Coordinates of C-alpha atoms in Angstrom, one line a residue:
M19 CA 19.5 -60.1 60.0
S20 CA 22.3 -57.5 59.5
A21 CA 24.8 -57.5 56.7
S22 CA 27.7 -59.9 57.4
T23 CA 30.9 -60.9 55.8
T24 CA 30.2 -64.6 56.7
Q25 CA 26.5 -65.1 56.0
F26 CA 25.3 -64.9 52.4
I27 CA 22.1 -65.1 50.4
A28 CA 21.7 -67.4 47.4
F29 CA 19.7 -66.2 44.4
F30 CA 18.2 -68.3 41.6
G31 CA 16.5 -66.6 38.6
A32 CA 18.3 -63.3 39.4
T33 CA 17.8 -61.9 35.9
G34 CA 14.1 -61.9 36.5
G35 CA 12.5 -58.6 37.4
C36 CA 11.4 -59.3 41.1
T37 CA 14.5 -61.3 41.9
N38 CA 16.9 -58.8 40.3
A39 CA 15.4 -55.9 42.2
C40 CA 15.7 -57.9 45.4
L41 CA 19.3 -58.7 44.7
T42 CA 20.0 -55.1 44.0
H43 CA 18.7 -54.0 47.3
T44 CA 20.6 -56.8 49.0
L45 CA 23.9 -55.7 47.6
Q46 CA 23.1 -52.0 48.2
A47 CA 22.7 -52.9 51.9
G48 CA 26.1 -54.5 52.1
F49 CA 25.0 -58.2 52.1
Q50 CA 27.1 -60.9 50.6
A51 CA 25.3 -63.0 47.9
T52 CA 25.7 -65.7 45.3
A53 CA 23.7 -66.1 42.1
L54 CA 23.3 -68.6 39.3
A55 CA 23.3 -67.2 35.8
R56 CA 23.5 -68.8 32.4
T57 CA 25.2 -65.6 31.1
P58 CA 27.1 -63.9 34.0
S59 CA 27.8 -60.8 31.9
K60 CA 24.0 -60.3 31.4
L61 CA 23.4 -60.3 35.2
T62 CA 26.4 -58.0 35.8
N63 CA 25.1 -55.5 33.2
M64 CA 21.6 -55.5 34.7
L65 CA 23.1 -54.7 38.2
L66 CA 25.2 -51.9 36.7
E67 CA 22.1 -50.5 35.1
Q68 CA 20.5 -50.6 38.5
G69 CA 23.2 -48.2 39.7
L70 CA 25.5 -50.6 41.5
S71 CA 29.2 -50.1 41.0
Q72 CA 31.5 -52.8 39.6
A73 CA 33.4 -52.6 42.8
V74 CA 30.3 -53.5 44.9
I75 CA 29.5 -56.4 42.5
D76 CA 33.0 -57.8 42.5
S77 CA 33.3 -57.6 46.3
Q78 CA 29.9 -58.8 47.4
L79 CA 28.5 -61.1 44.7
T80 CA 29.7 -64.4 43.4
I81 CA 28.1 -65.3 40.1
I82 CA 28.2 -69.0 39.2
K83 CA 27.8 -69.8 35.5
G84 CA 25.3 -72.5 34.8
D85 CA 21.6 -73.3 34.8
I86 CA 19.0 -74.7 37.2
A87 CA 19.3 -78.2 35.7
N88 CA 23.0 -78.5 36.8
I89 CA 23.2 -79.9 40.4
A90 CA 26.9 -79.1 40.7
A91 CA 26.2 -75.4 39.8
I92 CA 23.4 -75.3 42.3
K93 CA 25.7 -76.6 45.0
A94 CA 28.3 -74.0 44.1
V95 CA 25.6 -71.2 44.6
L96 CA 24.5 -72.7 47.9
T97 CA 27.9 -73.2 49.5
K98 CA 31.1 -71.5 50.4
N99 CA 34.2 -73.0 51.9
T100 CA 35.5 -71.3 55.0
F101 CA 39.1 -70.2 54.3
G102 CA 41.7 -72.5 55.9
T103 CA 39.2 -75.1 57.0
D104 CA 37.2 -78.0 55.6
H105 CA 33.9 -76.4 56.8
V106 CA 31.3 -75.9 54.1
Q107 CA 29.1 -72.9 54.8
V108 CA 25.6 -72.9 53.4
A109 CA 23.6 -69.9 52.4
S110 CA 21.4 -68.6 55.2
Q111 CA 18.5 -67.8 52.8
I112 CA 17.5 -68.8 49.3
I113 CA 15.5 -66.5 47.0
S114 CA 14.1 -68.2 43.9
G115 CA 12.3 -66.3 41.1
V116 CA 12.9 -68.9 38.5
G117 CA 10.3 -68.9 35.7
G118 CA 9.8 -69.8 32.0
T119 CA 9.8 -67.6 29.0
P120 CA 6.5 -67.0 27.1
V121 CA 6.6 -68.2 23.5
L122 CA 4.1 -67.0 20.8
N123 CA 2.6 -69.7 18.6
K124 CA 0.5 -69.7 15.5
S125 CA -1.9 -72.1 17.2
V126 CA -5.5 -70.9 17.8
T127 CA -5.9 -73.2 20.8
K128 CA -2.5 -72.4 22.4
P129 CA -1.4 -68.9 21.2
V130 CA 1.0 -68.5 24.1
T131 CA 3.0 -71.3 25.7
I132 CA 6.0 -71.4 28.1
D133 CA 9.4 -72.6 26.8
N134 CA 9.7 -74.9 29.9
P135 CA 6.3 -75.3 31.5
E136 CA 7.7 -77.3 34.4
I137 CA 10.8 -75.2 35.2
C138 CA 9.7 -74.0 38.7
A139 CA 9.0 -77.4 40.0
Q140 CA 12.1 -78.8 38.4
A141 CA 14.3 -76.0 39.9
T142 CA 12.9 -76.6 43.3
R143 CA 13.4 -80.3 43.2
N144 CA 17.0 -79.7 42.1
I145 CA 17.6 -77.3 45.0
V146 CA 16.2 -79.9 47.4
Q147 CA 18.5 -82.6 45.9
A148 CA 21.5 -80.3 46.1
L149 CA 20.9 -79.5 49.8
T150 CA 20.3 -83.2 50.5
E151 CA 23.6 -84.1 48.9
I152 CA 25.5 -81.3 50.7
K153 CA 24.3 -82.7 54.1
A154 CA 25.0 -79.5 55.9
H155 CA 24.2 -79.0 59.5
D156 CA 22.7 -75.5 59.0
R157 CA 19.5 -75.3 57.0
P158 CA 18.6 -72.3 54.9
S159 CA 15.2 -70.8 54.6
I160 CA 13.7 -70.4 51.1
T161 CA 11.5 -67.7 49.6
V162 CA 9.9 -68.4 46.2
I163 CA 8.1 -66.0 43.9
S164 CA 4.9 -67.8 42.7
T165 CA 2.2 -66.2 40.5
T166 CA -1.2 -64.7 40.8
G167 CA -4.3 -66.8 40.2
V168 CA -3.2 -69.9 42.0
S169 CA -5.3 -69.1 45.0
D170 CA -8.8 -70.5 45.2
V171 CA -10.0 -68.0 47.7
K172 CA -10.5 -64.8 45.7
E173 CA -9.8 -63.6 42.2
D174 CA -7.4 -60.8 41.7
V175 CA -7.2 -60.7 37.9
P176 CA -9.3 -58.0 36.1
F177 CA -12.6 -59.4 34.9
W178 CA -12.0 -58.3 31.2
F179 CA -8.7 -60.1 31.2
R180 CA -9.5 -63.1 33.4
F181 CA -10.3 -65.8 30.9
L182 CA -7.4 -65.0 28.6
Y183 CA -5.0 -64.8 31.6
H184 CA -5.9 -68.1 33.1
Y185 CA -6.1 -69.7 29.7
M186 CA -2.6 -68.5 28.7
L187 CA -1.1 -69.4 32.0
A188 CA -2.8 -72.7 32.7
D189 CA 0.4 -74.7 32.5
P190 CA 2.5 -72.3 34.5
H191 CA -0.1 -72.3 37.3
V192 CA 0.1 -76.0 37.5
D193 CA 3.9 -75.7 37.7
K194 CA 3.7 -73.0 40.4
K195 CA 1.4 -75.1 42.5
E196 CA 3.7 -78.1 42.3
M197 CA 6.6 -75.8 43.3
E198 CA 4.7 -74.6 46.3
R199 CA 3.9 -78.2 47.3
I200 CA 7.6 -79.2 47.1
V201 CA 8.7 -76.1 49.1
T202 CA 6.1 -76.7 51.8
E203 CA 6.8 -80.5 52.0
N204 CA 10.5 -79.8 52.6
S205 CA 10.0 -77.1 55.2
S206 CA 9.2 -79.4 58.0
S207 CA 11.4 -80.1 61.0
T208 CA 13.1 -82.8 59.1
G209 CA 13.2 -81.0 55.7
V210 CA 16.1 -79.3 54.0
F211 CA 14.6 -75.9 54.6
R212 CA 14.3 -74.4 58.1
G213 CA 11.3 -72.3 56.9
S214 CA 9.6 -71.1 53.7
V215 CA 7.8 -68.0 52.4
I216 CA 5.7 -68.1 49.3
I217 CA 5.1 -64.8 47.5
R218 CA 2.0 -64.5 45.3
P219 CA 2.1 -61.1 43.6
S220 CA -0.9 -59.8 41.6
L221 CA -0.3 -59.2 37.9
L222 CA 3.3 -58.1 37.5
V223 CA 3.9 -54.9 35.6
S224 CA 6.9 -52.7 34.8
D225 CA 10.5 -53.9 34.9
Q226 CA 13.1 -54.4 37.7
N227 CA 14.4 -50.8 37.7
I228 CA 14.3 -49.9 41.4
K229 CA 14.3 -46.1 40.6
K230 CA 10.8 -46.5 39.1
G231 CA 9.3 -48.3 42.1
K232 CA 6.4 -46.9 44.2
G233 CA 8.0 -48.2 47.4
W234 CA 7.4 -51.4 49.3
K235 CA 5.5 -49.6 52.1
K236 CA 2.7 -48.7 49.6
L237 CA 1.9 -52.3 48.8
R238 CA -1.1 -54.0 50.2
V239 CA -0.2 -57.2 51.9
G240 CA -2.4 -60.3 52.7
T241 CA -2.3 -64.0 52.9
E242 CA -3.9 -66.8 51.0
E243 CA -6.7 -67.0 53.6
N244 CA -7.2 -63.2 53.6
P245 CA -5.6 -61.9 50.4
A246 CA -4.9 -58.4 49.5
I247 CA -7.0 -57.8 46.3
G248 CA -5.6 -55.7 43.5
Y249 CA -4.9 -55.9 39.9
T250 CA -1.3 -55.1 39.4
V251 CA 2.0 -54.7 41.2
G252 CA 5.5 -53.5 40.1
R253 CA 8.3 -56.1 39.9
Q254 CA 10.7 -53.7 41.6
D255 CA 8.3 -53.2 44.6
V256 CA 7.9 -56.9 45.1
G257 CA 11.7 -57.3 45.1
E258 CA 12.0 -54.5 47.6
W259 CA 9.3 -56.0 49.9
I260 CA 11.1 -59.4 49.9
F261 CA 14.4 -57.6 50.9
E262 CA 12.8 -55.5 53.6
Q263 CA 10.5 -58.2 55.1
V264 CA 12.4 -61.4 54.5
I265 CA 16.1 -60.8 54.0
K266 CA 16.6 -58.0 56.5
T267 CA 14.5 -59.6 59.2
G268 CA 15.3 -63.3 58.5
G269 CA 11.7 -63.9 57.5
E270 CA 10.7 -66.0 60.5
S271 CA 7.5 -64.1 61.1
H272 CA 6.4 -65.1 57.6
F273 CA 7.4 -68.7 57.6
G274 CA 4.7 -71.0 56.4
Q275 CA 2.7 -68.2 54.8
R276 CA 1.6 -67.5 51.3
I277 CA 1.9 -63.8 51.0
T278 CA -0.2 -61.8 48.5
L279 CA 1.2 -58.5 47.3
T280 CA -0.6 -55.8 45.2
K281 CA -0.6 -52.1 45.0

């Protein structure tokens, strides 16, 4: 897929590390994009810190103020009206990196929880509902960033950290599995998505700053059935891989796959 003034990519969770890096590469390459943000100025400042100019942001990105619970805001991110016609254009691809925020507690049994432990599944259901109500002829693909540890095939969390990691993230793992189920269920020939890619990175480290990345070509890539085993991966490298291997190519070669990424 080449950069086009007509096609556009819709981003959800664009202030998150992986998704923000992916959005940055998308805009750098000249693609048009939309993004949902509770605080548009925060997203704009993050992109400026990534090295993008205000002119690029203004000309290539439409930021819709709102949150993932607002169906009307989701529809606004997913659609554009073609000038001078009644035709509603739908995003060619959806990139979702929605996730909850860890919260420290004084509880011994639950020292760390997530502010919204069902946010990923809820967000995906709402995207499905929005697309169903839009009733567009063209169906977008969707790429979601899941989490490590949801695979039952092989373990990729360091042994010394394994119990604590799974204990702290027990609820988010349930949420991510449900998100993956919804995505897969709605990616059939009659679903709202024309295809789906599920990204399962190993333990995410560093921030979204693309200048600090090791480069997407250095990542080890596998699938759920034959995963790439490693302990950590940079958020900026995951975002770049999604741009290079999904957005630029259209992602068809990865449809239906659960991709594991590690360094």
